[in-house]
CSV table of C-alpha atoms and ligand atoms in Angstrom, one decimal:
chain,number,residue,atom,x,y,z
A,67,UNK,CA,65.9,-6.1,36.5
A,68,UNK,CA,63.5,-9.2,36.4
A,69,UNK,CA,65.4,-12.0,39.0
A,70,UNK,CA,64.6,-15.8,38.1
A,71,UNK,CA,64.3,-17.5,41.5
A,72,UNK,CA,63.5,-21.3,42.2
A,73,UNK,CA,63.1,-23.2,45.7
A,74,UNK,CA,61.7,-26.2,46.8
A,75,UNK,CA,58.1,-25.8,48.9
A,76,UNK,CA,56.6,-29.0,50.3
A,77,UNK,CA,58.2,-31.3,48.5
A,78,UNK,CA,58.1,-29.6,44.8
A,79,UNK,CA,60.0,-27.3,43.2
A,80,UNK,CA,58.3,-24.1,42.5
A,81,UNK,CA,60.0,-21.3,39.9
A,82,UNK,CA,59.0,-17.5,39.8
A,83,UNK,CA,60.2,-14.5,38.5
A,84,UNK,CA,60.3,-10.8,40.1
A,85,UNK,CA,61.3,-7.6,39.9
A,86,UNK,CA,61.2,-4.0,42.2
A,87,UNK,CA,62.0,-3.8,45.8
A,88,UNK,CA,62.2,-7.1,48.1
A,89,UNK,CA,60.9,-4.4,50.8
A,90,UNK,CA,58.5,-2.7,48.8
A,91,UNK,CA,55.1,-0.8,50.1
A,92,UNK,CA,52.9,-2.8,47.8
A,93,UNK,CA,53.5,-6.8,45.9
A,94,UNK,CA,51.5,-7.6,42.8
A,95,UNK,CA,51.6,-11.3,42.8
A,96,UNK,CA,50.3,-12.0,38.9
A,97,UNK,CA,48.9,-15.7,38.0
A,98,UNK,CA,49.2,-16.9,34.3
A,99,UNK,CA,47.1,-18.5,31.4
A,100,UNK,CA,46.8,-21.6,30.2
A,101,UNK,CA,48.6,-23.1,29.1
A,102,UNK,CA,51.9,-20.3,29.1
A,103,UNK,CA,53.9,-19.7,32.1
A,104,UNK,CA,55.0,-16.8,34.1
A,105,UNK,CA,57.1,-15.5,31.0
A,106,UNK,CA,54.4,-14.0,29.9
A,107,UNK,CA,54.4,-11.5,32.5
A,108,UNK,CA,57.6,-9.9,31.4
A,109,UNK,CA,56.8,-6.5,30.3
A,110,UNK,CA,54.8,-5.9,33.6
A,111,UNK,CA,57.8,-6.9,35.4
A,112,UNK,CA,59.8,-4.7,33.5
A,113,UNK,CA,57.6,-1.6,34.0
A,114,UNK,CA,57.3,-2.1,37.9
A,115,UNK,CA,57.3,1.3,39.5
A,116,UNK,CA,58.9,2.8,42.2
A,117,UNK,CA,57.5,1.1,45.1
A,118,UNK,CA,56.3,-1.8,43.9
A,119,UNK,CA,57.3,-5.1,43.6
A,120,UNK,CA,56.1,-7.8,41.3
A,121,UNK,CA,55.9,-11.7,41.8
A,122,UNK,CA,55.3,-14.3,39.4
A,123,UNK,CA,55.3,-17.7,40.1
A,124,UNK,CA,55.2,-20.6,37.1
A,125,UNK,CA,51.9,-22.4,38.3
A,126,UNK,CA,52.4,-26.1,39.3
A,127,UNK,CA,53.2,-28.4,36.0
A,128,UNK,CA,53.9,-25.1,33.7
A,129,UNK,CA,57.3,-23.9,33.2
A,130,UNK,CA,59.7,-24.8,36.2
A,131,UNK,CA,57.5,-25.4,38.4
A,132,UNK,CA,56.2,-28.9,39.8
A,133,UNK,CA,52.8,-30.7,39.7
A,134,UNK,CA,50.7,-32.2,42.4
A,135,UNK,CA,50.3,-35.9,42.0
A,136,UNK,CA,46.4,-36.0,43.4
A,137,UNK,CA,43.6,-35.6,41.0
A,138,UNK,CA,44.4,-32.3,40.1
A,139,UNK,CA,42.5,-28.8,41.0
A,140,UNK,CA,42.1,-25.5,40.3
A,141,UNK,CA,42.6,-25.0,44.5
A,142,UNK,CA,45.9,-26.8,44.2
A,143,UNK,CA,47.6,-23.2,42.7
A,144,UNK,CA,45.6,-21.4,45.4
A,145,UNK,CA,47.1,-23.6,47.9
A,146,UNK,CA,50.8,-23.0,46.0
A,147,UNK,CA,50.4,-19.3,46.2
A,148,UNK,CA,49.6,-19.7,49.8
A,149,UNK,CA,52.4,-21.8,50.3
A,150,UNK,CA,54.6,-19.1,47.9
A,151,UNK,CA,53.5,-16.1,50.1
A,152,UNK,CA,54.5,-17.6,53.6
A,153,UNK,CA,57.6,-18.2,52.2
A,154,UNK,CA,58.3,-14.3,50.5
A,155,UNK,CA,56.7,-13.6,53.8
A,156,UNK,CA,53.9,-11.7,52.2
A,157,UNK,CA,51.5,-10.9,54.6
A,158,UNK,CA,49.3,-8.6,52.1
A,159,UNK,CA,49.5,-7.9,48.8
A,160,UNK,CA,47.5,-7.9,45.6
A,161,UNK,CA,46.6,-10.9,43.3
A,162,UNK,CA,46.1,-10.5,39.7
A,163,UNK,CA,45.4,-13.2,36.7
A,164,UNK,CA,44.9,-13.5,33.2
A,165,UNK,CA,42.3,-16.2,32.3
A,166,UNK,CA,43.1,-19.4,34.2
A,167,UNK,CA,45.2,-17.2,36.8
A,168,UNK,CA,41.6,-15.6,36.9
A,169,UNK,CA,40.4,-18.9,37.9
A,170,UNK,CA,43.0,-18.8,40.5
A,171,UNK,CA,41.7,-15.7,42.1
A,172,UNK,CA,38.9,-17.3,42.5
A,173,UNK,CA,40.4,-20.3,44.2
A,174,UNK,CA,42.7,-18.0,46.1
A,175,UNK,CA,39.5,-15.5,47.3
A,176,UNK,CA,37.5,-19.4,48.8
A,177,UNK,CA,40.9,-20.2,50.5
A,178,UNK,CA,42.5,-16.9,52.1
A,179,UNK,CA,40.6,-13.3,51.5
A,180,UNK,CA,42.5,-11.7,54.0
A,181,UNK,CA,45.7,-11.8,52.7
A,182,UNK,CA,44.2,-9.4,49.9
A,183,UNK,CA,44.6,-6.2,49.5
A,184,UNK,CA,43.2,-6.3,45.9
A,185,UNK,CA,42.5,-8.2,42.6
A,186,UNK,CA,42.9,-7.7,39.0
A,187,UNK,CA,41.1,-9.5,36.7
A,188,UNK,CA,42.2,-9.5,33.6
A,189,UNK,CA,40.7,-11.3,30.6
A,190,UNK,CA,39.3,-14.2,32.5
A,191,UNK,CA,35.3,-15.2,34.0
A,192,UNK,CA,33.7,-16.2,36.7
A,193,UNK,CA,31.4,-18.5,35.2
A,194,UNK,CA,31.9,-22.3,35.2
A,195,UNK,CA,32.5,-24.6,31.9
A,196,UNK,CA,29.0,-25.1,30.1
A,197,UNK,CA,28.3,-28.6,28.8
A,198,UNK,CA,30.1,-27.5,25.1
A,199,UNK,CA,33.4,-25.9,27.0
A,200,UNK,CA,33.8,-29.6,28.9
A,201,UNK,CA,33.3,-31.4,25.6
A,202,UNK,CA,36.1,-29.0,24.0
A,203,UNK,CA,38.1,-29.8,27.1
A,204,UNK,CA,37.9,-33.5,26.1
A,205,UNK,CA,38.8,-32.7,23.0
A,206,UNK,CA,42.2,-31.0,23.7
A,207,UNK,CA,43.0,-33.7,25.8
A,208,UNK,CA,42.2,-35.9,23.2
A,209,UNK,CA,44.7,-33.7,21.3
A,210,UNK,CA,47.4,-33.2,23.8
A,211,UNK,CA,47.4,-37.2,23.8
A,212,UNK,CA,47.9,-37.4,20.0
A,213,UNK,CA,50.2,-34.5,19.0
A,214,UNK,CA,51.4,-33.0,22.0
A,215,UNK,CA,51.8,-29.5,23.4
A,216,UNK,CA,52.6,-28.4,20.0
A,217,UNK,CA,49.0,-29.4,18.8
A,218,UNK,CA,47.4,-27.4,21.6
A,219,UNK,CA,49.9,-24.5,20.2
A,220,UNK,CA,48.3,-25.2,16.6
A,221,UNK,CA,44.3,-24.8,18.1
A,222,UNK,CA,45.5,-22.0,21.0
A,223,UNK,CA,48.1,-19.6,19.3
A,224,UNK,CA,45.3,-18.6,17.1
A,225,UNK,CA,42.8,-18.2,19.7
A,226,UNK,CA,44.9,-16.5,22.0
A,227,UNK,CA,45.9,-13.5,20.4
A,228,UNK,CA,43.7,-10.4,18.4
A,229,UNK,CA,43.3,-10.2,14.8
A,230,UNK,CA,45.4,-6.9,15.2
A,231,UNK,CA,48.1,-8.7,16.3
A,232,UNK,CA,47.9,-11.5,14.4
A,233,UNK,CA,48.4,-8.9,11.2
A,234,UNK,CA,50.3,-6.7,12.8
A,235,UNK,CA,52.9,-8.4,15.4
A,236,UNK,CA,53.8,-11.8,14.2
A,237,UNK,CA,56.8,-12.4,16.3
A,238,UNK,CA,54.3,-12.3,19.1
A,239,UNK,CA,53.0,-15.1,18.0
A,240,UNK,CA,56.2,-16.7,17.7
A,241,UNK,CA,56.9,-16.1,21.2
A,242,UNK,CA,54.0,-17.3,22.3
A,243,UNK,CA,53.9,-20.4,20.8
A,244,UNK,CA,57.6,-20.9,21.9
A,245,UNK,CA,56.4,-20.6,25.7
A,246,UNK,CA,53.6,-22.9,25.0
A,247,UNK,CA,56.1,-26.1,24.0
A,248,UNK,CA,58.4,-25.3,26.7
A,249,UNK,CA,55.7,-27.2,28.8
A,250,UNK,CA,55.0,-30.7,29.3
A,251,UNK,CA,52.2,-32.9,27.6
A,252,UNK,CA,51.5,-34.1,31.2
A,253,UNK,CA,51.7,-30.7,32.9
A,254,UNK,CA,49.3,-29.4,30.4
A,255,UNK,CA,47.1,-32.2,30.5
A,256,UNK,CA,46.3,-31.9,34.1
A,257,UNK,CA,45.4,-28.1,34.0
A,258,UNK,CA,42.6,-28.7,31.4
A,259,UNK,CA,41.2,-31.0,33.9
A,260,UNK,CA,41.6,-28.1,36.4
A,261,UNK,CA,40.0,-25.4,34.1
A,262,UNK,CA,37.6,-28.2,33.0
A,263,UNK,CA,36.8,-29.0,36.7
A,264,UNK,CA,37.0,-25.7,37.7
A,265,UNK,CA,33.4,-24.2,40.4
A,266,UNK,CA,31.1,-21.5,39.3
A,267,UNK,CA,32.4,-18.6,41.1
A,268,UNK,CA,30.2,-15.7,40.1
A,269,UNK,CA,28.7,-15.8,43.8
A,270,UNK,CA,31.7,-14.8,45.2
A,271,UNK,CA,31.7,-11.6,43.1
A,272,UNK,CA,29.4,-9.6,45.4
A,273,UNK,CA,31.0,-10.8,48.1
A,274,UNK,CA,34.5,-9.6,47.3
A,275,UNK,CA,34.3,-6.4,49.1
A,276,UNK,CA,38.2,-5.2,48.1
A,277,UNK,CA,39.5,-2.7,45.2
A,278,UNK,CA,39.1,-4.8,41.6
A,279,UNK,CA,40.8,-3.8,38.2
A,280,UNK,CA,38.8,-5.8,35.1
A,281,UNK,CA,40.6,-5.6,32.5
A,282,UNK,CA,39.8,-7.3,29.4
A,283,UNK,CA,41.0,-6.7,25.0
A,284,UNK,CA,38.3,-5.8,22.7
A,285,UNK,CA,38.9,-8.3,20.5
A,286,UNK,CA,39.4,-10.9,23.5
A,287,UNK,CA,37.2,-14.1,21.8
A,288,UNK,CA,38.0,-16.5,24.8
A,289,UNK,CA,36.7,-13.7,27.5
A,290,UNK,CA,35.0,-11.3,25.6
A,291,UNK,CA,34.5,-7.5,26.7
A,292,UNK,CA,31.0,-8.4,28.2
A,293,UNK,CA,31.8,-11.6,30.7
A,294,UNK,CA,34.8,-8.6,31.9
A,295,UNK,CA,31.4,-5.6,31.9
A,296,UNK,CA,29.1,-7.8,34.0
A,297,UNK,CA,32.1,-8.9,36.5
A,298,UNK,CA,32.7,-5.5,37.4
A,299,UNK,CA,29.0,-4.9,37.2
A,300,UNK,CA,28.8,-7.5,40.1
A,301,UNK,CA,32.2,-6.7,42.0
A,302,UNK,CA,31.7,-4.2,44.8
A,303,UNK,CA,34.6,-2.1,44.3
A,304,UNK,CA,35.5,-2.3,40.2
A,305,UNK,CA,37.4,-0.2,38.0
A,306,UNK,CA,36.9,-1.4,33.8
A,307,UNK,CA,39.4,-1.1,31.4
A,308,UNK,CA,39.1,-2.4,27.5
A,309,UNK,CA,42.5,-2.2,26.1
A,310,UNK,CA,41.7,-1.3,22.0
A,311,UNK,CA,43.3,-3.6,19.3
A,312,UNK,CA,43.9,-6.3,22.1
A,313,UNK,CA,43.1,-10.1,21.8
A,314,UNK,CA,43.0,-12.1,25.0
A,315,UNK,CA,46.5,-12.2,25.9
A,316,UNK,CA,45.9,-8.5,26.5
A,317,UNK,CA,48.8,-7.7,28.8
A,318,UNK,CA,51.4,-9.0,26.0
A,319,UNK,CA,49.1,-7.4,22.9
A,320,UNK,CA,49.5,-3.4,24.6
A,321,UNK,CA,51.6,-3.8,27.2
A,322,UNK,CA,51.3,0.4,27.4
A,323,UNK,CA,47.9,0.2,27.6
A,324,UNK,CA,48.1,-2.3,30.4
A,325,UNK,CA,50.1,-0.8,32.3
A,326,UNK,CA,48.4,2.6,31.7
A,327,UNK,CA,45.5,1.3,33.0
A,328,UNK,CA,47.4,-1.0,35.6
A,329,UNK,CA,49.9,0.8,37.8
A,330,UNK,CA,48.0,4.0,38.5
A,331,UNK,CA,45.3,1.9,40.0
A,332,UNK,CA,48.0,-0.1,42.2
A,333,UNK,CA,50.1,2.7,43.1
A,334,UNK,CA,46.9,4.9,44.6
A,335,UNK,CA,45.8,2.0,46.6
B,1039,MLT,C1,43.5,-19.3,29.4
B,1039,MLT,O1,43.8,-18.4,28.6
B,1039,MLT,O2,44.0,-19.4,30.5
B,1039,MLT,C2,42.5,-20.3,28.9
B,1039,MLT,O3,42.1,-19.9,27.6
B,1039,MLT,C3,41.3,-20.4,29.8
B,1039,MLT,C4,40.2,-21.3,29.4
B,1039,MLT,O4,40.4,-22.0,28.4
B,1039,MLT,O5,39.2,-21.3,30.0
């Protein structure tokens, strides 16, 4: 049974979902993509095994969760999660994301390693924003200005999802889009400053001497199959999985093959 929780930590109200044991031997904690919400990690948190419990906060300005009011960064969700695990009194446990939650790995790896116990990967990169991905940042802020979340749905939805799905699973695209204009223009807004804004964090690759699951769709075009190859080329301790017939929301595209690939690799750690 997935449980909606909501609570206010330092000052803002933070949302998350979870599911398995409040007392279990190992917590997946799993960080969402731009711009969705932690919705999107329902059919993980309906497969958690025995054992296992899963945690997954809406990141701040998506879904029910609040927004800093600084100049936002990508280290403000690292700092949430920090904030989210003291309070679930999480001492260890493992951090996945999908694309910008990858980012947040990142962020959450420079702030507090030793909480981990492991990371997954999935769809995402460690490289920064070239000169053309800032201008296409400007661009959908340009966008989000003029037409909303609903625009950014138009340019993403597409993007987001495989051709095989797009033929195959319409109502996934549907849903999607629907989790998309549940958020706010502003909330939006200030994570494509954060992805936009976001460090180069391939160094920290090498030095991220813990168990890592890469995971990435073959037909991801956002992440594609090689930025996932020569992360786990440069992790210390990577396992690779390319889910077939998957786009970049990978998790939501073959759920079975995601969590064929995922939960043996948790549960043995
Ligand atoms: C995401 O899926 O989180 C975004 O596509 C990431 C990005 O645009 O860099």
């Amino acid at each position: 049974m997935v449980r909606e929780r909501s609570t206010v930590i330092g000052g803002r109200t933070t949302r998350w979902l979870e599911s398995g044991g409040a007392n279990a031997a190992r917590t997946l904690v799993w960080l969402h993509a731009f711009p969705l919400g932690a919705d999107m990690w329902q059919p993980q948190l309906q497969s958690v095994p025995e054992g296992c419990r899963v945690v997954a906060p809406d990141l701040a300005g998506f879904g029910g969760t609040a927004d800093h009011s600084g100049r936002p960064s990508i280290d403000d969700f690292a700092h949430d999660l920090d904030d989210l695990a003291h309070h679930l009194g999480l001492r260890h446990f493992v951090l996945g994301g999908l694309s910008m939650g990858g980012y947040a790995v990142f962020a959450y790896l420079r702030l507090n390693p030793s909480r981990l116990k492991g990371i997954v990967l999935a769809d995402t990169k460690s490289g920064a924003d070239t000169t053309q991905a800032r201008d296409g940042r400007q661009k959908m802020l340009d966008l989000v200005a003029s037409k909303g979340v609903a625009g950014v749905a138009d340019e993403m939805v597409p993007k987001l999802l495989g051709v095989t799905t797009q033929r195959a699973n319409p109502g996934l695209a549907l849903q999607v889009r629907a989790t998309i204009e549940a958020n706010s223009a502003e909330g939006v807004s200030r994570s494509i400053q954060r992805l936009r804004d976001r460090p180069d964090a391939t160094s920290q690759l090498a030095r991220a001497a813990i168990p890592a699951l890469v995971i990435v769709g073959e037909e991801d075009g956002i992440t594609p199959v090689a930025e996932a190859r020569s992360m786990a080329n440069a992790l210390p301790e990577a396992t690779l999985a390319v889910l077939p017939r998957a786009g970049h929301l990978s998790n939501l595209e073959a759920p079975d093959a995601f969590q064929a690939a995922l939960w043996p690799w948790l549960t043995a750690l």
